[in-house]
mmCIF file of N, CA and C in Angstrom:
data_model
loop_
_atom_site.group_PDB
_atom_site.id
_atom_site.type_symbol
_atom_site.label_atom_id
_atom_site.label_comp_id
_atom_site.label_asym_id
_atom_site.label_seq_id
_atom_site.Cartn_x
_atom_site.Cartn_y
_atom_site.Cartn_z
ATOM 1 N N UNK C 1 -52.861 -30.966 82.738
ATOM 2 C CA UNK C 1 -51.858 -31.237 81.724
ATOM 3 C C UNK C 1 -52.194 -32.559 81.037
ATOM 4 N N UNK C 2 -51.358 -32.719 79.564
ATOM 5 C CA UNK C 2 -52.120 -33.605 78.861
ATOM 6 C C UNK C 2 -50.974 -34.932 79.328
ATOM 7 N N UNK C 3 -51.876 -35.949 79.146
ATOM 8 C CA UNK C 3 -51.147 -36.914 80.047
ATOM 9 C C UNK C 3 -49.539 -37.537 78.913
ATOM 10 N N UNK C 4 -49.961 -37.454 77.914
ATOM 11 C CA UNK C 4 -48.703 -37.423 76.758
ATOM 12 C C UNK C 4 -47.769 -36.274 76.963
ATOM 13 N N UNK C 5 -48.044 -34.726 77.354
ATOM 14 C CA UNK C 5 -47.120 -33.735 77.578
ATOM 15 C C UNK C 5 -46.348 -34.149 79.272
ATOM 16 N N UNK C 6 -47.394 -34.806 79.759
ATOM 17 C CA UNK C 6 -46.533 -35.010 81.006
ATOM 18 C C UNK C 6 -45.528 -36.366 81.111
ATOM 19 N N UNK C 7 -45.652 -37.601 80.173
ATOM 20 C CA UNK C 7 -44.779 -38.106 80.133
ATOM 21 C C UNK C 7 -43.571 -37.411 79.103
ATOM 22 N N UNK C 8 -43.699 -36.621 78.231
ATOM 23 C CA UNK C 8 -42.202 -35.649 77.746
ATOM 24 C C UNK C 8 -41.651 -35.382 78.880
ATOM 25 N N UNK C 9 -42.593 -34.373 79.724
ATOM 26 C CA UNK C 9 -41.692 -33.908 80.615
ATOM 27 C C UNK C 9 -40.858 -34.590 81.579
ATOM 28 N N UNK C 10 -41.763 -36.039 82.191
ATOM 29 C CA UNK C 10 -40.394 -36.892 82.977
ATOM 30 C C UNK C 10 -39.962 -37.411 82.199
ATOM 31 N N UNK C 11 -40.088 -38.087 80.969
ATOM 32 C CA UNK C 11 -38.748 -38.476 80.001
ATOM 33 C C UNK C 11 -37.945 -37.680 79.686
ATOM 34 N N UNK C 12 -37.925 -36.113 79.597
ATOM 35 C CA UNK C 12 -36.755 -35.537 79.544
ATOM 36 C C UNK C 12 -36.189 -34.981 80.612
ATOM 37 N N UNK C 13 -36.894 -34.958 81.984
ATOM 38 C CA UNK C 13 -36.026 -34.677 83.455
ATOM 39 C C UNK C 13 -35.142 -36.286 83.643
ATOM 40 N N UNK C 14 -35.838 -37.617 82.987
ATOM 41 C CA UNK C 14 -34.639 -38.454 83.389
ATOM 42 C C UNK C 14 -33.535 -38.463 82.699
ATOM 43 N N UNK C 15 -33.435 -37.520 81.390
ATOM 44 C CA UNK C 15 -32.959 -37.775 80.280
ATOM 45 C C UNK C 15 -31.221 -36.996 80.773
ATOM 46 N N UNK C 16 -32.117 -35.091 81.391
ATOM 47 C CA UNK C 16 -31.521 -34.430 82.032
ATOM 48 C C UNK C 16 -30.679 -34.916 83.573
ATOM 49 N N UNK C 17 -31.372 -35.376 83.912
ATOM 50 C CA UNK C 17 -30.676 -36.025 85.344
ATOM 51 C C UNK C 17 -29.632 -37.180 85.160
ATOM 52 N N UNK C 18 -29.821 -38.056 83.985
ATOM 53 C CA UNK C 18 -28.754 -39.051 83.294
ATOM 54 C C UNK C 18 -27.576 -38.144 82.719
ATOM 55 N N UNK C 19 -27.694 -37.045 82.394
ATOM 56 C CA UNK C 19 -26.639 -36.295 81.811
ATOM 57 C C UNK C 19 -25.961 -35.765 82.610
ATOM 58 N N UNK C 20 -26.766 -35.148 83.921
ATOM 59 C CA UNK C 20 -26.028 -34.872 85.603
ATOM 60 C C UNK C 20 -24.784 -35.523 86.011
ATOM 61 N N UNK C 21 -25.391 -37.010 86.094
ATOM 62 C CA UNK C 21 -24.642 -37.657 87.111
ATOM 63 C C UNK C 21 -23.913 -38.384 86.044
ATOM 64 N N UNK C 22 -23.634 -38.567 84.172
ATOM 65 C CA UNK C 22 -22.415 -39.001 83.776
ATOM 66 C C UNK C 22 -21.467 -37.491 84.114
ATOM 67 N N UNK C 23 -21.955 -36.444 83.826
ATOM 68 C CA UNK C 23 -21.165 -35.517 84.115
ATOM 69 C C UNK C 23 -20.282 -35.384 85.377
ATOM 70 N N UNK C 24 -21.298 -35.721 86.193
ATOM 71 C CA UNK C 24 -20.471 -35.723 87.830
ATOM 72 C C UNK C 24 -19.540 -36.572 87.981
ATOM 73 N N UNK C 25 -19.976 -38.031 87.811
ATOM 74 C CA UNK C 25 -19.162 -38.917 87.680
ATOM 75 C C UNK C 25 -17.654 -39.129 86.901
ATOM 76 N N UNK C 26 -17.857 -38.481 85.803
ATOM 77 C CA UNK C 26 -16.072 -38.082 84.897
ATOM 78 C C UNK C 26 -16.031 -36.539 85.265
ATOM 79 N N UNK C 27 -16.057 -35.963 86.022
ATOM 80 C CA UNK C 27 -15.691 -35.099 86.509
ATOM 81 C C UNK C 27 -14.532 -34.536 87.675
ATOM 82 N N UNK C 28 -13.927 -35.794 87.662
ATOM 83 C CA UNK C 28 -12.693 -36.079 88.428
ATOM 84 C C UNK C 28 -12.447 -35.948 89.678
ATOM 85 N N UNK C 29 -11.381 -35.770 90.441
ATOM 86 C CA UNK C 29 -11.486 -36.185 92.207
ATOM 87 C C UNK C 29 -11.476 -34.619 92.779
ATOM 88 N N UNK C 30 -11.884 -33.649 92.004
ATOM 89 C CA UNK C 30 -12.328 -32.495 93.161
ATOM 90 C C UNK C 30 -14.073 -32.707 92.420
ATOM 91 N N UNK C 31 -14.311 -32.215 94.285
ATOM 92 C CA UNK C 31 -15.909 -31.858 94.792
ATOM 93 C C UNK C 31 -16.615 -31.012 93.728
ATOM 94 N N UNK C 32 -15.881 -30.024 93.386
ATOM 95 C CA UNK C 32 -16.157 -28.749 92.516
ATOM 96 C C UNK C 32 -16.107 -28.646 91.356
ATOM 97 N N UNK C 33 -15.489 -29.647 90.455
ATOM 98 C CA UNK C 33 -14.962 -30.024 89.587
ATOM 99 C C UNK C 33 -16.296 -30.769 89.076
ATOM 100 N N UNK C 34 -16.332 -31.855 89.761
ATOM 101 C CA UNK C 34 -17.652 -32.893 89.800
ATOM 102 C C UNK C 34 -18.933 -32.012 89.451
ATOM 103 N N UNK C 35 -19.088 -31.174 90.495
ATOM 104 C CA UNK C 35 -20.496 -30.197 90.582
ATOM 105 C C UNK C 35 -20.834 -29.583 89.308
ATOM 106 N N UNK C 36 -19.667 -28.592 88.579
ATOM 107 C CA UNK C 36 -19.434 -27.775 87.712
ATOM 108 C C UNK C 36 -19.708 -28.890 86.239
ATOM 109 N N UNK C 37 -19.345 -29.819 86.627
ATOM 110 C CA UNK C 37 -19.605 -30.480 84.810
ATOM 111 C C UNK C 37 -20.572 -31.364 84.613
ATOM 112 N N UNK C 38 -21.237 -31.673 86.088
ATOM 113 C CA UNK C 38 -22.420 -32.093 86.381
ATOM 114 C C UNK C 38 -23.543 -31.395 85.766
ATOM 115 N N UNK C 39 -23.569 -29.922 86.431
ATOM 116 C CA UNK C 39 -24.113 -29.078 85.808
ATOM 117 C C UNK C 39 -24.478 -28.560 84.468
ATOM 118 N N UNK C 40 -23.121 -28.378 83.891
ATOM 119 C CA UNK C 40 -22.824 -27.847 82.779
ATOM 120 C C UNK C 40 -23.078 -29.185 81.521
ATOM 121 N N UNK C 41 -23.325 -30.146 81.688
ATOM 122 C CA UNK C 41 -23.653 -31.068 80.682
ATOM 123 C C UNK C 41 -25.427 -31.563 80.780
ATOM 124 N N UNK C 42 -25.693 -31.233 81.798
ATOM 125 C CA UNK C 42 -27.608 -31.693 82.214
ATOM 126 C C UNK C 42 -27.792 -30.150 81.460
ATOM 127 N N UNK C 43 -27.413 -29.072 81.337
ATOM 128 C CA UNK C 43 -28.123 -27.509 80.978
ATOM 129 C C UNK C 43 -27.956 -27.491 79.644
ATOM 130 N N UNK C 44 -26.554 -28.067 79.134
ATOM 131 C CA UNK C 44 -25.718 -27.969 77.372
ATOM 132 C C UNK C 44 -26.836 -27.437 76.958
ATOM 133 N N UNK C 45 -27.743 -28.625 76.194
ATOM 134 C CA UNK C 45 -28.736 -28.379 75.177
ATOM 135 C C UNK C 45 -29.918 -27.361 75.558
ATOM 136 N N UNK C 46 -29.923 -26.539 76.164
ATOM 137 C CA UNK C 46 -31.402 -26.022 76.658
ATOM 138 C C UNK C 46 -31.302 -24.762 75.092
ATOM 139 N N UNK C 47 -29.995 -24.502 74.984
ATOM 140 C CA UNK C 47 -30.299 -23.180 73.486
ATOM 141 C C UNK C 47 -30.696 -24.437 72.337
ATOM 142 N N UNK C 48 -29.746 -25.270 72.192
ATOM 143 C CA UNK C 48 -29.929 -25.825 70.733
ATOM 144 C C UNK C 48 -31.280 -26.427 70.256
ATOM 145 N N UNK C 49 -32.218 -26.875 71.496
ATOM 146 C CA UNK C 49 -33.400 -27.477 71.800
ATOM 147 C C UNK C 49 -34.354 -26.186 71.173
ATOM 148 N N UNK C 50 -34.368 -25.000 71.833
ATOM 149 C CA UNK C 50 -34.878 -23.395 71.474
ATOM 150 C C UNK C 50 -35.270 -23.537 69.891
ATOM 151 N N UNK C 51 -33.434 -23.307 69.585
ATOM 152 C CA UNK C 51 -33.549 -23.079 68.549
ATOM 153 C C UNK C 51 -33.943 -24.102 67.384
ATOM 154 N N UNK C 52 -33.789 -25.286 67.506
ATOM 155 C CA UNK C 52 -34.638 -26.335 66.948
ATOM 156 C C UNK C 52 -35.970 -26.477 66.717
ATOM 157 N N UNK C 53 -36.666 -26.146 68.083
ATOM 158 C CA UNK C 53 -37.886 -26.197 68.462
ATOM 159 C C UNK C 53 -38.798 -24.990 67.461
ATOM 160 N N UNK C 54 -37.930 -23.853 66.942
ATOM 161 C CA UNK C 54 -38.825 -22.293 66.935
ATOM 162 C C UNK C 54 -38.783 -22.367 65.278
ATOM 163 N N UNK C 55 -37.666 -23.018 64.572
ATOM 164 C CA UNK C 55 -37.263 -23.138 63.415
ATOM 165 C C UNK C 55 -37.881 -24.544 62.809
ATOM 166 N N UNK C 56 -38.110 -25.212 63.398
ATOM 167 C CA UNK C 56 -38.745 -26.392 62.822
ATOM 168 C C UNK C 56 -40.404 -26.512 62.862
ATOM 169 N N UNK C 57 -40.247 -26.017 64.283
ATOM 170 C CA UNK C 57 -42.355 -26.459 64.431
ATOM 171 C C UNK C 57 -42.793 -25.471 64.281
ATOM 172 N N UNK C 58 -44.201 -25.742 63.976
ATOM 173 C CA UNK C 58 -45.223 -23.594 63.833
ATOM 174 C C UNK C 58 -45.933 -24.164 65.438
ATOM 175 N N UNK C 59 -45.908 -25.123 65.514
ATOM 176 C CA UNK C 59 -47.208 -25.308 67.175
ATOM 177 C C UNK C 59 -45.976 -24.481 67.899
ATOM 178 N N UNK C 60 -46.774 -24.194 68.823
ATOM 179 C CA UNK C 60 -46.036 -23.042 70.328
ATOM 180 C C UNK C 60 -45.853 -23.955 71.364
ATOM 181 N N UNK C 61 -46.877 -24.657 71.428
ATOM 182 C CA UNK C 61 -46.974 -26.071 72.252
ATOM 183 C C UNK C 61 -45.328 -26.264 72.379
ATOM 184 N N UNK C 62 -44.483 -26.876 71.261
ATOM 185 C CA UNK C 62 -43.519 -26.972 71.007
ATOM 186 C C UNK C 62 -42.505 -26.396 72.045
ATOM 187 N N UNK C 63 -42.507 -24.969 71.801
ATOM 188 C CA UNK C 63 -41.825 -23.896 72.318
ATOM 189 C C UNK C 63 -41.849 -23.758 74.238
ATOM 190 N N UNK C 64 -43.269 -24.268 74.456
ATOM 191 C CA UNK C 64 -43.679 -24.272 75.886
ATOM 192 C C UNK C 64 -43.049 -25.402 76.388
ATOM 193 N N UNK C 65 -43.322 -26.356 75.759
ATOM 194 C CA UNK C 65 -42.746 -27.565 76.625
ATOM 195 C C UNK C 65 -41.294 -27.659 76.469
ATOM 196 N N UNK C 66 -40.636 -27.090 75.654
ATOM 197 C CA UNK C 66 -38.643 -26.971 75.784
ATOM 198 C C UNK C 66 -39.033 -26.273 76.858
ATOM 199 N N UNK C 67 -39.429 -24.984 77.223
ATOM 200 C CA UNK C 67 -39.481 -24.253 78.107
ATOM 201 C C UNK C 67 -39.717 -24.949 79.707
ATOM 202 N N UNK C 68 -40.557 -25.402 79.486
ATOM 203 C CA UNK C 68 -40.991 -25.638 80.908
ATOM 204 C C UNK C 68 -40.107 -27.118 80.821
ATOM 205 N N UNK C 69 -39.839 -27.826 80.368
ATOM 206 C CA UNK C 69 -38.742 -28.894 81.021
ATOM 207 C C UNK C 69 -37.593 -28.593 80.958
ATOM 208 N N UNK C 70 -37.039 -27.249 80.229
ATOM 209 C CA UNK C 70 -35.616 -26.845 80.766
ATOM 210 C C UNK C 70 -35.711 -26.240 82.170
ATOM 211 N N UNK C 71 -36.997 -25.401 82.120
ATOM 212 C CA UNK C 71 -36.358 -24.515 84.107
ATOM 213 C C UNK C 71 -36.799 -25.929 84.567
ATOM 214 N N UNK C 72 -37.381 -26.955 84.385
ATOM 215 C CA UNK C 72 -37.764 -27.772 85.733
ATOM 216 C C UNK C 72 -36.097 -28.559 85.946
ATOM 217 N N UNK C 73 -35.842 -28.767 84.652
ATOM 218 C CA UNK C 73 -34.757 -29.674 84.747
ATOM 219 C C UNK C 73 -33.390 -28.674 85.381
ATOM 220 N N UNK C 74 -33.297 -27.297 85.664
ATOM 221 C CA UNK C 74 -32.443 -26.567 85.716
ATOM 222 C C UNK C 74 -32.579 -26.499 87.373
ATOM 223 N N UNK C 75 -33.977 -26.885 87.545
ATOM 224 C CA UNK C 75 -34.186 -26.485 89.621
ATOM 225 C C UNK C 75 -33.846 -27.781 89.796
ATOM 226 N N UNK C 76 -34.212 -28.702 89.340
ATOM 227 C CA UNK C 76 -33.898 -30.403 89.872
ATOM 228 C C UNK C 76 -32.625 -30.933 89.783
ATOM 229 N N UNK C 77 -31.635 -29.992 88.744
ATOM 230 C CA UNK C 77 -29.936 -30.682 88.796
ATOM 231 C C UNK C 77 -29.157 -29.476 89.622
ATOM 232 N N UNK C 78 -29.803 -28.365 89.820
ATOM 233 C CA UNK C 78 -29.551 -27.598 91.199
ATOM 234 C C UNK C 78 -29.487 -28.499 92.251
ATOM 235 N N UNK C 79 -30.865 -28.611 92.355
ATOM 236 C CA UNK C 79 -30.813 -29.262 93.987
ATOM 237 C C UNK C 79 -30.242 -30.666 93.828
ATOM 238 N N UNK C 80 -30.392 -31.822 93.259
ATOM 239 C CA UNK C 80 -29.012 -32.384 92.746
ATOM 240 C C UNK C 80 -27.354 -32.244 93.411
ATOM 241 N N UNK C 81 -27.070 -31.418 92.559
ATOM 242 C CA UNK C 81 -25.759 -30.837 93.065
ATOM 243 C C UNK C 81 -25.396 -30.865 93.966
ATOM 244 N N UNK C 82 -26.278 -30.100 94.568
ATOM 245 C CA UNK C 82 -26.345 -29.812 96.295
ATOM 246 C C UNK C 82 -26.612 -30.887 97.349
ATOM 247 N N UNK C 83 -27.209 -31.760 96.669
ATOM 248 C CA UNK C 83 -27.532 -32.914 97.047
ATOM 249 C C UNK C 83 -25.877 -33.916 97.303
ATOM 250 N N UNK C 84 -25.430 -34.167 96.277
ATOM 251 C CA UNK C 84 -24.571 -35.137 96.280
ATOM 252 C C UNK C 84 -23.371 -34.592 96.602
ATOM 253 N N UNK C 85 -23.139 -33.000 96.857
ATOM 254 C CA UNK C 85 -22.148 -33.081 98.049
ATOM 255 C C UNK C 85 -22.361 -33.232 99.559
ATOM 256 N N UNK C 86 -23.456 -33.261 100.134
ATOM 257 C CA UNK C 86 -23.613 -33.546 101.346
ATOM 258 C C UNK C 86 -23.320 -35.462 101.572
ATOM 259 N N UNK C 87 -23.217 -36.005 100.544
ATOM 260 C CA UNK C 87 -22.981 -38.018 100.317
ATOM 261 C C UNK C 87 -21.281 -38.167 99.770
ATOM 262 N N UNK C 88 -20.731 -36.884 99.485
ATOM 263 C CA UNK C 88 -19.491 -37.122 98.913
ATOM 264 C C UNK C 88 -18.721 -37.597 100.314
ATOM 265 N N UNK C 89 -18.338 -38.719 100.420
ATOM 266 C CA UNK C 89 -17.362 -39.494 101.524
ATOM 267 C C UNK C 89 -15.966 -38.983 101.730
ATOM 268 N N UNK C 90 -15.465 -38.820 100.171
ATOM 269 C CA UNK C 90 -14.212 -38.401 100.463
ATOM 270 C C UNK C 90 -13.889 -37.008 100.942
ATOM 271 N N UNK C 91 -14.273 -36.220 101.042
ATOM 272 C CA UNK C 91 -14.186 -34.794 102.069
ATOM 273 C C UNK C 91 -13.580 -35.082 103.720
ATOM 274 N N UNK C 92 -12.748 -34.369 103.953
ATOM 275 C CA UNK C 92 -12.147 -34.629 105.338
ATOM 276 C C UNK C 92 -11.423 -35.996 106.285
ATOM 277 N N UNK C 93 -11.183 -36.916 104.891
ATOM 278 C CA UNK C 93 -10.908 -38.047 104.953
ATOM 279 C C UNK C 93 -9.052 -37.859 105.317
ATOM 280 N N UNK C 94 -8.499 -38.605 105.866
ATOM 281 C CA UNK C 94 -7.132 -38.596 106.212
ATOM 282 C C UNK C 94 -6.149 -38.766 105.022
ATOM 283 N N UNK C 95 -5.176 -38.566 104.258
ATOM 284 C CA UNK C 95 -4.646 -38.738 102.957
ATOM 285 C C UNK C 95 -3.196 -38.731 103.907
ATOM 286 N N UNK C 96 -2.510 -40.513 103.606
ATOM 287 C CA UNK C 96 -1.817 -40.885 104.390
ATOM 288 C C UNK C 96 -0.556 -40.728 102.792
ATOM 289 N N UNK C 97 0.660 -39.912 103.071
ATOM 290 C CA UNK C 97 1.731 -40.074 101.825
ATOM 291 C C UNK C 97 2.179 -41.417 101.735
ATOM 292 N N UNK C 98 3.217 -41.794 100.820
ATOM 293 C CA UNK C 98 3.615 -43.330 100.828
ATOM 294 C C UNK C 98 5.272 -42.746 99.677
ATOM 295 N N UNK C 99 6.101 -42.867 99.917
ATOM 296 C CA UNK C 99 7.076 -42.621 99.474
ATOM 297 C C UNK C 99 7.514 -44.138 98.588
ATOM 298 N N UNK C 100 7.733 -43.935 97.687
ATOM 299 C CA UNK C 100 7.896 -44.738 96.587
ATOM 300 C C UNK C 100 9.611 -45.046 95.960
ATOM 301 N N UNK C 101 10.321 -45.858 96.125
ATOM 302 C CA UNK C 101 11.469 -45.513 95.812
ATOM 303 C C UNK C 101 12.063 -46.512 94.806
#
């Protein structure tokens, strides 16, 4: 691989993985909640990128490399995911009431 196509590709897995974890992070105090918009904001752009990519450039080059750094970036905020609920602390933690009057 060309050593310029391979820095695209980790500049846009950090680009993707920065979009992960703001997602996770405002994704509020459920586990699942977190995971789901984690997800769903690192994947957003993988059509609009497509269709940018097919309509603007004639190189294919183009077309390959959206390609191949969306599935990489799609297995790496998988395992991700999966990752940062096994570090989530608050799971099974004691939740003491406090009556307020």
């Amino acid at each position: 691989m060309n050593p310029r196509n391979l820095a695209k590709v980790l500049l846009l897995t950090n680009l993707r993985n920065v979009g992960f974890t703001v997602g996770y992070l405002l994704g509020g105090p459920g586990i699942d909640t977190q995971r789901v918009l984690g997800v769903g904001t690192a994947q957003r752009n993988f059509a609009a990128a497509l269709l940018i990519g097919t309509s603007n450039f004639d190189d294919p080059n183009v077309v390959s490399t959206i390609m191949v750094t969306s599935l990489l970036m799609m297995v790496s905020v998988l395992i991700l995911g999966k990752k940062l609920t096994e570090v989530d602390q608050g799971q099974g933690a004691k939740v003491e009431s406090v009556e307020i009057s």
